[in-house]
Amino acid sequence: MIPFLDLKSVNMRRAAELENAFARVLESGWYIRGREVEAFEQEFAGYCGAAHCVGVANGLDALVLVLRAYKQLGKLKDGDEVIVPANTYIATILAITANNLTPVLAEPDDRTFNLDAAGVKEKMTSNTRAVMPVHLYGQTADMAGINALAKDKGLLVIEDAAQAHGAHDGNNTDPRRAGSLGDAAGFSFYPGKNLGALGDGGAVTTNDDALADAVRTLGNYGSREKYVNLYQGVNSRLDEVQAALLRVKLKYLDDEIAERREVANFYLSRIHNPHITLPLVRDPQAHVWHLFVIRHPNRDALQKALNQKGIQTLIHYPIPPHKQQAYAAWNGLSLPVTERIHEQVLSLPLWPGMTEDQQSAVVEAVNHAA
Ligand SMILES: *Cc1c(COP(=O)(O)O)cnc(C)c1O
């Protein structure tokens, strides 16, 4: 069986260093808001090209706290409209509704799966205050176009970068990466993400001093100074153990992205099945291949055939947010591009360290499927 993701092998390659990092925290006697988190925040901010990084408990909280902080700073208020791609993972939308803001679902570009300026423009009203592009599957959204439009209209741009640690904006001469391509960004360090902890974790990155301070304060009970509470905050912090482990993983992130690119290039050059649409790559040096997503008009049959040949695949995602029971009021909306994407996408196995035999077996099975 070829699994969709062999996470154990990904982490076992760093076993000795991860164990050392854990031992360092154990022996420090200090487990929350200490030196490991501080060091990781600096290292990850530097990696992204952002001035600030604030560790939080998970990726959803990162997005929730960015929006909450903007409300606290008076830049957003209840009912403001936030444009978001309709085909995103539900967390992006939960962050908006959790803040009493109004998500406005925009259709993505059918080839890149990502939001672009035209899609944003179509959904703009006099109540639009922010855009949340999602760098889906590891490829950045059209940030140049979206930023130009946002600047013109005075909108905040908040990246959902949960799938795009290390991704560039399709222009390799620009050193900035996802996390510094808008006003603020939310990251997830869920174990299966490209930069994954051994548990939950997340971060906000931004160049905005006031926003970074508000996010940090909100995530620590609304307190900047112990027992002095400025806001009705929450407890959402990255802990020392996860930060220490992430510092090890961050050192290898660029190498692992290169390995992911090799697997993706292997698939791109060898999959020849007339029924399959391969992913469109805007810039081969920019995409970080969190997922390798193909399309097939009869996706469920393809998934079944691959499964019978011992190839595990996943669907990202089987049900679009507007068809979920959680958002029952939207169930009647018609978003044909998004709905077709959800019917047709299939994610192939891909992880750093995947062997060439495993990659060949995937190609073979995909090319022989109907
Ligand atoms: C994983 C993910 C999140 C949420 O991150 P968690 O750490 O699981 O809360 C948000 N947005 C996208 C696009 C994701 O893939």
mmCIF file of C-alpha atoms and ligand atoms in Angstrom:
data_model
loop_
_atom_site.group_PDB
_atom_site.id
_atom_site.type_symbol
_atom_site.label_atom_id
_atom_site.label_comp_id
_atom_site.label_asym_id
_atom_site.label_seq_id
_atom_site.Cartn_x
_atom_site.Cartn_y
_atom_site.Cartn_z
ATOM 1 C CA MET A 1 0.000 0.000 0.000
ATOM 2 C CA ILE A 2 1.291 3.480 -0.869
ATOM 3 C CA PRO A 3 -0.155 5.821 1.740
ATOM 4 C CA PHE A 4 -1.322 9.298 0.895
ATOM 5 C CA LEU A 5 1.274 10.692 3.300
ATOM 6 C CA ASP A 6 3.933 8.820 5.280
ATOM 7 C CA LEU A 7 4.207 11.358 8.064
ATOM 8 C CA LYS A 8 6.143 9.025 10.322
ATOM 9 C CA SER A 9 8.967 8.714 7.810
ATOM 10 C CA VAL A 10 9.030 12.495 7.298
ATOM 11 C CA ASN A 11 9.546 13.086 11.026
ATOM 12 C CA MET A 12 11.776 10.071 11.715
ATOM 13 C CA ARG A 13 14.413 11.525 9.379
ATOM 14 C CA ARG A 14 14.868 14.210 12.069
ATOM 15 C CA ALA A 15 14.358 11.934 15.070
ATOM 16 C CA ALA A 16 17.627 12.671 16.873
ATOM 17 C CA GLU A 17 17.301 16.423 16.492
ATOM 18 C CA LEU A 18 13.640 16.407 17.506
ATOM 19 C CA GLU A 19 14.483 14.369 20.602
ATOM 20 C CA ASN A 20 17.250 16.833 21.482
ATOM 21 C CA ALA A 21 14.868 19.738 21.082
ATOM 22 C CA PHE A 22 12.334 18.072 23.347
ATOM 23 C CA ALA A 23 15.020 17.305 25.942
ATOM 24 C CA ARG A 24 16.113 20.954 25.879
ATOM 25 C CA VAL A 25 12.576 22.102 26.741
ATOM 26 C CA LEU A 26 12.107 19.392 29.363
ATOM 27 C CA GLU A 27 15.307 20.387 31.085
ATOM 28 C CA SER A 28 14.610 24.107 30.864
ATOM 29 C CA GLY A 29 11.677 23.794 33.268
ATOM 30 C CA TRP A 30 9.842 26.499 31.262
ATOM 31 C CA TYR A 31 6.973 25.417 29.012
ATOM 32 C CA ILE A 32 4.864 28.427 27.940
ATOM 33 C CA ARG A 33 6.009 31.771 26.447
ATOM 34 C CA GLY A 34 9.721 31.233 26.739
ATOM 35 C CA ARG A 35 12.894 31.227 24.706
ATOM 36 C CA GLU A 36 11.931 28.565 22.170
ATOM 37 C CA VAL A 37 8.781 30.396 21.089
ATOM 38 C CA GLU A 38 10.653 33.683 20.959
ATOM 39 C CA ALA A 39 13.435 32.159 18.835
ATOM 40 C CA PHE A 40 11.003 30.366 16.529
ATOM 41 C CA GLU A 41 8.990 33.552 16.028
ATOM 42 C CA GLN A 42 12.123 35.413 14.980
ATOM 43 C CA GLU A 43 13.311 32.620 12.705
ATOM 44 C CA PHE A 44 9.951 32.135 11.017
ATOM 45 C CA ALA A 45 9.355 35.890 10.570
ATOM 46 C CA GLY A 46 12.792 36.101 8.932
ATOM 47 C CA TYR A 47 12.049 33.114 6.733
ATOM 48 C CA CYS A 48 8.788 34.661 5.494
ATOM 49 C CA GLY A 49 10.254 38.146 5.103
ATOM 50 C CA ALA A 50 7.830 39.631 7.629
ATOM 51 C CA ALA A 51 8.660 41.957 10.531
ATOM 52 C CA HIS A 52 6.650 39.996 13.102
ATOM 53 C CA CYS A 53 5.556 36.450 13.840
ATOM 54 C CA VAL A 54 3.224 35.643 16.732
ATOM 55 C CA GLY A 55 2.820 31.985 17.690
ATOM 56 C CA VAL A 56 -0.740 30.855 18.405
ATOM 57 C CA ALA A 57 -2.443 27.547 19.179
ATOM 58 C CA ASN A 58 -3.475 26.538 15.619
ATOM 59 C CA GLY A 59 -4.171 27.836 12.133
ATOM 60 C CA LEU A 60 -7.838 28.577 12.718
ATOM 61 C CA ASP A 61 -6.947 30.719 15.733
ATOM 62 C CA ALA A 62 -4.346 32.576 13.663
ATOM 63 C CA LEU A 63 -7.052 33.686 11.227
ATOM 64 C CA VAL A 64 -9.627 34.336 13.965
ATOM 65 C CA LEU A 65 -7.169 36.467 15.939
ATOM 66 C CA VAL A 66 -6.082 38.548 12.926
ATOM 67 C CA LEU A 67 -9.686 39.515 12.249
ATOM 68 C CA ARG A 68 -10.409 40.017 15.947
ATOM 69 C CA ALA A 69 -7.350 42.262 16.265
ATOM 70 C CA TYR A 70 -8.438 44.351 13.284
ATOM 71 C CA LYS A 71 -11.811 44.811 14.996
ATOM 72 C CA GLN A 72 -10.096 45.775 18.236
ATOM 73 C CA LEU A 73 -7.989 48.315 16.338
ATOM 74 C CA GLY A 74 -11.104 49.769 14.699
ATOM 75 C CA LYS A 75 -10.234 48.629 11.171
ATOM 76 C CA LEU A 76 -13.153 46.181 10.911
ATOM 77 C CA LYS A 77 -16.596 46.184 12.525
ATOM 78 C CA ASP A 78 -19.549 43.783 12.849
ATOM 79 C CA GLY A 79 -21.175 42.997 9.519
ATOM 80 C CA ASP A 80 -18.286 44.130 7.300
ATOM 81 C CA GLU A 81 -17.941 41.996 4.201
ATOM 82 C CA VAL A 82 -14.859 39.839 3.695
ATOM 83 C CA ILE A 83 -14.320 38.271 0.272
ATOM 84 C CA VAL A 84 -13.032 34.706 0.433
ATOM 85 C CA PRO A 85 -12.659 31.930 -2.168
ATOM 86 C CA ALA A 86 -15.682 29.626 -2.073
ATOM 87 C CA ASN A 87 -13.512 26.494 -2.478
ATOM 88 C CA THR A 88 -11.376 26.977 0.615
ATOM 89 C CA TYR A 89 -11.068 24.737 3.643
ATOM 90 C CA ILE A 90 -13.840 25.693 6.047
ATOM 91 C CA ALA A 91 -11.460 27.234 8.608
ATOM 92 C CA THR A 92 -11.048 30.398 6.507
ATOM 93 C CA ILE A 93 -14.782 30.969 6.597
ATOM 94 C CA LEU A 94 -15.188 29.986 10.264
ATOM 95 C CA ALA A 95 -12.672 32.711 11.163
ATOM 96 C CA ILE A 96 -14.883 35.300 9.456
ATOM 97 C CA THR A 97 -18.218 34.206 10.934
ATOM 98 C CA ALA A 98 -16.666 33.749 14.409
ATOM 99 C CA ASN A 99 -15.977 37.505 14.314
ATOM 100 C CA ASN A 100 -19.500 38.562 13.251
ATOM 101 C CA LEU A 101 -18.138 39.546 9.860
ATOM 102 C CA THR A 102 -19.887 38.558 6.632
ATOM 103 C CA PRO A 103 -18.130 36.090 4.317
ATOM 104 C CA VAL A 104 -18.737 36.766 0.640
ATOM 105 C CA LEU A 105 -17.920 33.654 -1.368
ATOM 106 C CA ALA A 106 -16.074 34.283 -4.622
ATOM 107 C CA GLU A 107 -15.423 31.769 -7.389
ATOM 108 C CA PRO A 108 -11.740 30.851 -7.860
ATOM 109 C CA ASP A 109 -9.850 30.689 -11.133
ATOM 110 C CA ASP A 110 -10.810 27.298 -12.523
ATOM 111 C CA ARG A 111 -7.201 26.413 -13.495
ATOM 112 C CA THR A 112 -5.228 27.547 -10.432
ATOM 113 C CA PHE A 113 -8.005 26.864 -7.861
ATOM 114 C CA ASN A 114 -7.112 30.275 -6.409
ATOM 115 C CA LEU A 115 -8.794 33.631 -6.037
ATOM 116 C CA ASP A 116 -7.734 36.376 -8.452
ATOM 117 C CA ALA A 117 -8.465 40.084 -8.819
ATOM 118 C CA ALA A 118 -11.326 39.490 -11.270
ATOM 119 C CA GLY A 119 -13.031 37.162 -8.797
ATOM 120 C CA VAL A 120 -12.688 39.744 -6.031
ATOM 121 C CA LYS A 121 -13.966 42.568 -8.241
ATOM 122 C CA GLU A 122 -17.093 40.640 -9.101
ATOM 123 C CA LYS A 123 -18.073 40.411 -5.411
ATOM 124 C CA MET A 124 -17.136 43.900 -4.265
ATOM 125 C CA THR A 125 -19.827 46.071 -2.672
ATOM 126 C CA SER A 126 -19.748 49.294 -0.659
ATOM 127 C CA ASN A 127 -19.491 47.085 2.476
ATOM 128 C CA THR A 128 -16.376 45.170 1.398
ATOM 129 C CA ARG A 129 -13.527 45.804 3.834
ATOM 130 C CA ALA A 130 -11.171 42.848 3.454
ATOM 131 C CA VAL A 131 -10.067 40.008 1.179
ATOM 132 C CA MET A 132 -8.766 36.651 2.382
ATOM 133 C CA PRO A 133 -6.924 34.915 -0.460
ATOM 134 C CA VAL A 134 -6.010 31.298 0.271
ATOM 135 C CA HIS A 135 -2.792 29.901 -1.207
ATOM 136 C CA LEU A 136 -4.493 26.616 -1.902
ATOM 137 C CA TYR A 137 -2.446 23.425 -2.325
ATOM 138 C CA GLY A 138 0.827 25.389 -1.946
ATOM 139 C CA GLN A 139 0.577 27.901 -4.780
ATOM 140 C CA THR A 140 0.056 31.568 -3.979
ATOM 141 C CA ALA A 141 -3.082 33.339 -5.156
ATOM 142 C CA ASP A 142 -2.733 36.220 -7.623
ATOM 143 C CA MET A 143 -1.315 38.550 -4.967
ATOM 144 C CA ALA A 144 -0.089 41.252 -7.345
ATOM 145 C CA GLY A 145 -3.566 41.639 -8.812
ATOM 146 C CA ILE A 146 -5.381 41.351 -5.481
ATOM 147 C CA ASN A 147 -3.025 43.780 -3.720
ATOM 148 C CA ALA A 148 -3.374 46.370 -6.483
ATOM 149 C CA LEU A 149 -7.152 46.198 -6.288
ATOM 150 C CA ALA A 150 -7.105 46.255 -2.472
ATOM 151 C CA LYS A 151 -4.869 49.295 -2.428
ATOM 152 C CA ASP A 152 -7.161 51.086 -4.828
ATOM 153 C CA LYS A 153 -10.269 50.270 -2.760
ATOM 154 C CA GLY A 154 -8.738 50.494 0.724
ATOM 155 C CA LEU A 155 -9.248 46.809 1.594
ATOM 156 C CA LEU A 156 -7.241 44.729 4.053
ATOM 157 C CA VAL A 157 -5.551 41.660 2.546
ATOM 158 C CA ILE A 158 -5.228 38.678 4.882
ATOM 159 C CA GLU A 159 -3.461 35.609 3.514
ATOM 160 C CA ASP A 160 -4.584 32.146 4.544
ATOM 161 C CA ALA A 161 -1.088 30.674 4.208
ATOM 162 C CA ALA A 162 -1.851 27.388 6.012
ATOM 163 C CA GLN A 163 -0.855 25.364 2.935
ATOM 164 C CA ALA A 164 1.928 27.554 1.615
ATOM 165 C CA HIS A 165 4.905 27.862 4.003
ATOM 166 C CA GLY A 166 7.790 28.995 1.810
ATOM 167 C CA ALA A 167 5.801 29.719 -1.356
ATOM 168 C CA HIS A 168 6.820 32.698 -3.461
ATOM 169 C CA ASP A 169 4.432 34.867 -5.425
ATOM 170 C CA GLY A 170 5.279 33.487 -8.838
ATOM 171 C CA ASN A 171 8.313 35.711 -9.135
ATOM 172 C CA ASN A 172 11.494 34.192 -7.868
ATOM 173 C CA THR A 173 13.456 37.444 -7.887
ATOM 174 C CA ASP A 174 11.208 38.694 -5.064
ATOM 175 C CA PRO A 175 12.646 37.275 -1.825
ATOM 176 C CA ARG A 176 9.342 37.586 0.035
ATOM 177 C CA ARG A 177 7.315 34.501 0.663
ATOM 178 C CA ALA A 178 3.756 33.700 1.699
ATOM 179 C CA GLY A 179 3.207 35.448 5.002
ATOM 180 C CA SER A 180 4.547 38.778 3.781
ATOM 181 C CA LEU A 181 2.458 39.220 0.636
ATOM 182 C CA GLY A 182 -0.513 41.017 2.236
ATOM 183 C CA ASP A 183 -1.296 42.983 5.405
ATOM 184 C CA ALA A 184 -1.268 39.896 7.630
ATOM 185 C CA ALA A 185 -1.216 36.117 7.285
ATOM 186 C CA GLY A 186 -2.325 33.050 9.207
ATOM 187 C CA PHE A 187 -0.271 29.836 9.219
ATOM 188 C CA SER A 188 -1.054 26.361 10.522
ATOM 189 C CA PHE A 189 1.554 23.918 11.819
ATOM 190 C CA TYR A 190 -0.881 20.998 11.888
ATOM 191 C CA PRO A 191 1.316 17.873 11.532
ATOM 192 C CA GLY A 192 0.451 17.223 7.870
ATOM 193 C CA LYS A 193 1.224 20.765 6.684
ATOM 194 C CA ASN A 194 4.512 21.504 4.893
ATOM 195 C CA LEU A 195 5.916 22.867 8.161
ATOM 196 C CA GLY A 196 4.237 20.581 10.661
ATOM 197 C CA ALA A 197 4.576 20.328 14.428
ATOM 198 C CA LEU A 198 3.998 17.118 16.392
ATOM 199 C CA GLY A 199 0.660 18.478 17.519
ATOM 200 C CA ASP A 200 -1.298 21.662 16.926
ATOM 201 C CA GLY A 201 0.316 25.023 16.316
ATOM 202 C CA GLY A 202 -0.148 28.182 14.288
ATOM 203 C CA ALA A 203 1.233 31.658 13.708
ATOM 204 C CA VAL A 204 0.356 35.116 12.480
ATOM 205 C CA THR A 205 2.886 37.062 10.430
ATOM 206 C CA THR A 206 2.651 40.753 9.588
ATOM 207 C CA ASN A 207 4.662 43.928 9.075
ATOM 208 C CA ASP A 208 2.109 45.887 11.119
ATOM 209 C CA ASP A 209 3.456 46.594 14.645
ATOM 210 C CA ALA A 210 0.053 47.431 16.124
ATOM 211 C CA LEU A 211 -1.582 44.340 14.643
ATOM 212 C CA ALA A 212 1.172 42.032 15.913
ATOM 213 C CA ASP A 213 0.829 43.498 19.395
ATOM 214 C CA ALA A 214 -2.972 43.155 19.345
ATOM 215 C CA VAL A 215 -2.801 39.507 18.179
ATOM 216 C CA ARG A 216 -0.211 38.661 20.830
ATOM 217 C CA THR A 217 -2.249 40.363 23.530
ATOM 218 C CA LEU A 218 -5.594 38.848 22.474
ATOM 219 C CA GLY A 219 -4.061 35.366 22.424
ATOM 220 C CA ASN A 220 -2.788 35.807 25.968
ATOM 221 C CA TYR A 221 -6.065 36.625 27.796
ATOM 222 C CA GLY A 222 -5.989 40.175 26.456
ATOM 223 C CA SER A 223 -3.017 40.783 28.673
ATOM 224 C CA ARG A 224 0.265 42.451 27.784
ATOM 225 C CA GLU A 225 1.373 42.707 31.360
ATOM 226 C CA LYS A 226 0.597 39.839 33.716
ATOM 227 C CA TYR A 227 -2.788 40.268 35.475
ATOM 228 C CA VAL A 228 -3.550 43.494 33.580
ATOM 229 C CA ASN A 229 -6.221 42.855 30.929
ATOM 230 C CA LEU A 230 -6.739 45.244 28.021
ATOM 231 C CA TYR A 231 -9.117 43.058 26.005
ATOM 232 C CA GLN A 232 -11.487 40.157 26.628
ATOM 233 C CA GLY A 233 -8.910 37.819 25.129
ATOM 234 C CA VAL A 234 -8.528 34.070 24.757
ATOM 235 C CA ASN A 235 -5.813 31.537 25.530
ATOM 236 C CA SER A 236 -4.204 30.708 22.185
ATOM 237 C CA ARG A 237 -0.453 30.256 22.373
ATOM 238 C CA LEU A 238 2.181 28.175 20.670
ATOM 239 C CA ASP A 239 3.920 26.195 23.400
ATOM 240 C CA GLU A 240 7.631 25.734 24.001
ATOM 241 C CA VAL A 241 7.745 22.059 23.005
ATOM 242 C CA GLN A 242 6.079 22.630 19.630
ATOM 243 C CA ALA A 243 8.202 25.732 18.997
ATOM 244 C CA ALA A 244 11.410 23.802 19.716
ATOM 245 C CA LEU A 245 10.320 21.001 17.348
ATOM 246 C CA LEU A 246 9.312 23.525 14.683
ATOM 247 C CA ARG A 247 12.747 25.143 14.861
ATOM 248 C CA VAL A 248 14.234 21.798 13.817
ATOM 249 C CA LYS A 249 11.684 21.330 11.048
ATOM 250 C CA LEU A 250 12.142 24.898 9.765
ATOM 251 C CA LYS A 251 15.853 24.267 9.105
ATOM 252 C CA TYR A 252 14.883 21.563 6.604
ATOM 253 C CA LEU A 253 11.842 23.251 5.087
ATOM 254 C CA ASP A 254 13.581 24.472 1.927
ATOM 255 C CA ASP A 255 15.161 21.047 1.346
ATOM 256 C CA GLU A 256 11.792 19.401 1.797
ATOM 257 C CA ILE A 257 10.141 21.852 -0.577
ATOM 258 C CA ALA A 258 12.804 20.915 -3.160
ATOM 259 C CA GLU A 259 11.984 17.234 -2.618
ATOM 260 C CA ARG A 260 8.280 17.956 -3.006
ATOM 261 C CA ARG A 261 9.054 19.755 -6.296
ATOM 262 C CA GLU A 262 10.941 16.731 -7.555
ATOM 263 C CA VAL A 263 7.976 14.465 -6.893
ATOM 264 C CA ALA A 264 5.623 16.977 -8.509
ATOM 265 C CA ASN A 265 7.866 17.251 -11.584
ATOM 266 C CA PHE A 266 8.015 13.467 -11.817
ATOM 267 C CA TYR A 267 4.212 13.351 -11.897
ATOM 268 C CA LEU A 268 3.896 16.327 -14.257
ATOM 269 C CA SER A 269 6.268 14.833 -16.804
ATOM 270 C CA ARG A 270 5.045 11.228 -16.635
ATOM 271 C CA ILE A 271 1.290 11.281 -16.104
ATOM 272 C CA HIS A 272 -0.307 10.948 -19.525
ATOM 273 C CA ASN A 273 -3.957 10.103 -19.150
ATOM 274 C CA PRO A 274 -6.292 11.927 -21.523
ATOM 275 C CA HIS A 275 -9.058 12.124 -18.909
ATOM 276 C CA ILE A 276 -6.844 13.740 -16.314
ATOM 277 C CA THR A 277 -6.134 17.460 -15.980
ATOM 278 C CA LEU A 278 -2.792 18.103 -14.312
ATOM 279 C CA PRO A 279 -2.336 21.068 -11.954
ATOM 280 C CA LEU A 280 -1.418 24.381 -13.583
ATOM 281 C CA VAL A 281 1.875 25.747 -12.285
ATOM 282 C CA ARG A 282 2.275 29.523 -12.460
ATOM 283 C CA ASP A 283 5.997 29.319 -11.635
ATOM 284 C CA PRO A 284 7.837 26.049 -10.914
ATOM 285 C CA GLN A 285 10.147 27.811 -8.430
ATOM 286 C CA ALA A 286 7.241 29.321 -6.498
ATOM 287 C CA HIS A 287 4.879 26.384 -5.856
ATOM 288 C CA VAL A 288 5.577 24.400 -2.664
ATOM 289 C CA TRP A 289 3.310 21.436 -3.473
ATOM 290 C CA HIS A 290 1.469 20.943 -0.228
ATOM 291 C CA LEU A 291 -0.852 18.854 -2.380
ATOM 292 C CA PHE A 292 -0.669 17.482 -5.924
ATOM 293 C CA VAL A 293 -4.244 17.809 -7.113
ATOM 294 C CA ILE A 294 -5.476 16.372 -10.401
ATOM 295 C CA ARG A 295 -8.943 16.576 -11.932
ATOM 296 C CA HIS A 296 -10.978 13.816 -13.499
ATOM 297 C CA PRO A 297 -14.601 13.988 -14.695
ATOM 298 C CA ASN A 298 -15.254 10.640 -13.012
ATOM 299 C CA ARG A 299 -13.188 11.232 -9.892
ATOM 300 C CA ASP A 300 -14.881 8.713 -7.600
ATOM 301 C CA ALA A 301 -14.268 5.858 -10.046
ATOM 302 C CA LEU A 302 -10.627 6.895 -10.423
ATOM 303 C CA GLN A 303 -10.161 6.989 -6.669
ATOM 304 C CA LYS A 304 -11.660 3.521 -6.369
ATOM 305 C CA ALA A 305 -9.466 2.127 -9.156
ATOM 306 C CA LEU A 306 -6.324 3.582 -7.558
ATOM 307 C CA ASN A 307 -7.327 2.225 -4.187
ATOM 308 C CA GLN A 308 -7.679 -1.249 -5.696
ATOM 309 C CA LYS A 309 -4.094 -0.923 -6.930
ATOM 310 C CA GLY A 310 -2.924 0.006 -3.442
ATOM 311 C CA ILE A 311 -2.659 3.765 -3.968
ATOM 312 C CA GLN A 312 -4.267 5.848 -1.270
ATOM 313 C CA THR A 313 -5.620 9.232 -2.365
ATOM 314 C CA LEU A 314 -7.626 11.964 -0.613
ATOM 315 C CA ILE A 315 -10.110 14.609 -1.718
ATOM 316 C CA HIS A 316 -9.449 18.256 -0.806
ATOM 317 C CA TYR A 317 -12.337 18.780 -0.317
ATOM 318 C CA PRO A 318 -15.384 16.589 -0.894
ATOM 319 C CA ILE A 319 -18.038 19.172 0.139
ATOM 320 C CA PRO A 320 -17.719 22.931 -0.467
ATOM 321 C CA PRO A 321 -18.388 25.162 2.569
ATOM 322 C CA HIS A 322 -21.628 26.523 1.088
ATOM 323 C CA LYS A 323 -23.043 22.982 0.879
ATOM 324 C CA GLN A 324 -22.205 22.147 4.504
ATOM 325 C CA GLN A 325 -24.893 21.811 7.148
ATOM 326 C CA ALA A 326 -22.883 24.265 9.263
ATOM 327 C CA TYR A 327 -23.808 26.969 6.737
ATOM 328 C CA ALA A 328 -27.311 25.756 5.913
ATOM 329 C CA ALA A 329 -28.460 29.247 4.891
ATOM 330 C CA TRP A 330 -26.055 29.098 1.926
ATOM 331 C CA ASN A 331 -27.024 25.641 0.712
ATOM 332 C CA GLY A 332 -29.090 27.094 -2.125
ATOM 333 C CA LEU A 333 -26.256 29.265 -3.486
ATOM 334 C CA SER A 334 -25.014 28.414 -6.944
ATOM 335 C CA LEU A 335 -21.227 28.475 -7.355
ATOM 336 C CA PRO A 336 -20.678 26.285 -10.409
ATOM 337 C CA VAL A 337 -16.880 26.617 -10.684
ATOM 338 C CA THR A 338 -16.451 25.717 -7.024
ATOM 339 C CA GLU A 339 -18.951 22.863 -7.172
ATOM 340 C CA ARG A 340 -17.262 21.324 -10.212
ATOM 341 C CA ILE A 341 -13.890 21.547 -8.495
ATOM 342 C CA HIS A 342 -15.224 19.660 -5.488
ATOM 343 C CA GLU A 343 -16.681 16.972 -7.764
ATOM 344 C CA GLN A 344 -13.493 16.462 -9.765
ATOM 345 C CA VAL A 345 -10.390 16.942 -7.609
ATOM 346 C CA LEU A 346 -8.200 14.141 -6.309
ATOM 347 C CA SER A 347 -4.949 14.515 -4.352
ATOM 348 C CA LEU A 348 -2.161 12.045 -5.158
ATOM 349 C CA PRO A 349 0.376 10.757 -2.603
ATOM 350 C CA LEU A 350 3.247 13.213 -2.108
ATOM 351 C CA TRP A 351 5.726 13.744 0.699
ATOM 352 C CA PRO A 352 9.418 14.591 1.003
ATOM 353 C CA GLY A 353 11.424 11.384 0.923
ATOM 354 C CA MET A 354 8.886 9.444 -1.156
ATOM 355 C CA THR A 355 10.903 6.847 -3.066
ATOM 356 C CA GLU A 356 11.130 6.732 -6.849
ATOM 357 C CA ASP A 357 9.523 3.271 -6.799
ATOM 358 C CA GLN A 358 6.564 4.679 -4.930
ATOM 359 C CA GLN A 359 6.298 7.605 -7.363
ATOM 360 C CA SER A 360 6.506 5.231 -10.346
ATOM 361 C CA ALA A 361 3.793 3.012 -8.915
ATOM 362 C CA VAL A 362 1.492 6.028 -8.609
ATOM 363 C CA VAL A 363 2.200 7.118 -12.203
ATOM 364 C CA GLU A 364 1.687 3.598 -13.513
ATOM 365 C CA ALA A 365 -1.664 3.221 -11.753
ATOM 366 C CA VAL A 366 -2.877 6.668 -12.812
ATOM 367 C CA ASN A 367 -1.877 6.116 -16.454
ATOM 368 C CA HIS A 368 -3.590 2.739 -16.588
ATOM 369 C CA ALA A 369 -6.828 3.937 -15.032
ATOM 370 C CA ALA A 370 -9.750 4.771 -17.289
HETATM 371 C C1 LIG B 1 -5.134 23.514 7.804
HETATM 372 C C2 LIG B 1 -5.821 24.741 7.318
HETATM 373 C C3 LIG B 1 -6.356 25.691 8.214
HETATM 374 C C4 LIG B 1 -6.496 25.458 9.680
HETATM 375 O O1 LIG B 1 -5.375 25.121 10.379
HETATM 376 P P1 LIG B 1 -5.490 24.304 11.759
HETATM 377 O O2 LIG B 1 -4.133 24.407 12.334
HETATM 378 O O3 LIG B 1 -5.900 22.916 11.432
HETATM 379 O O4 LIG B 1 -6.510 25.011 12.599
HETATM 380 C C5 LIG B 1 -6.858 26.867 7.687
HETATM 381 N N1 LIG B 1 -6.876 27.090 6.362
HETATM 382 C C6 LIG B 1 -6.413 26.188 5.471
HETATM 383 C C7 LIG B 1 -6.465 26.515 4.019
HETATM 384 C C8 LIG B 1 -5.878 24.985 5.916
HETATM 385 O O5 LIG B 1 -5.435 24.090 5.022
#
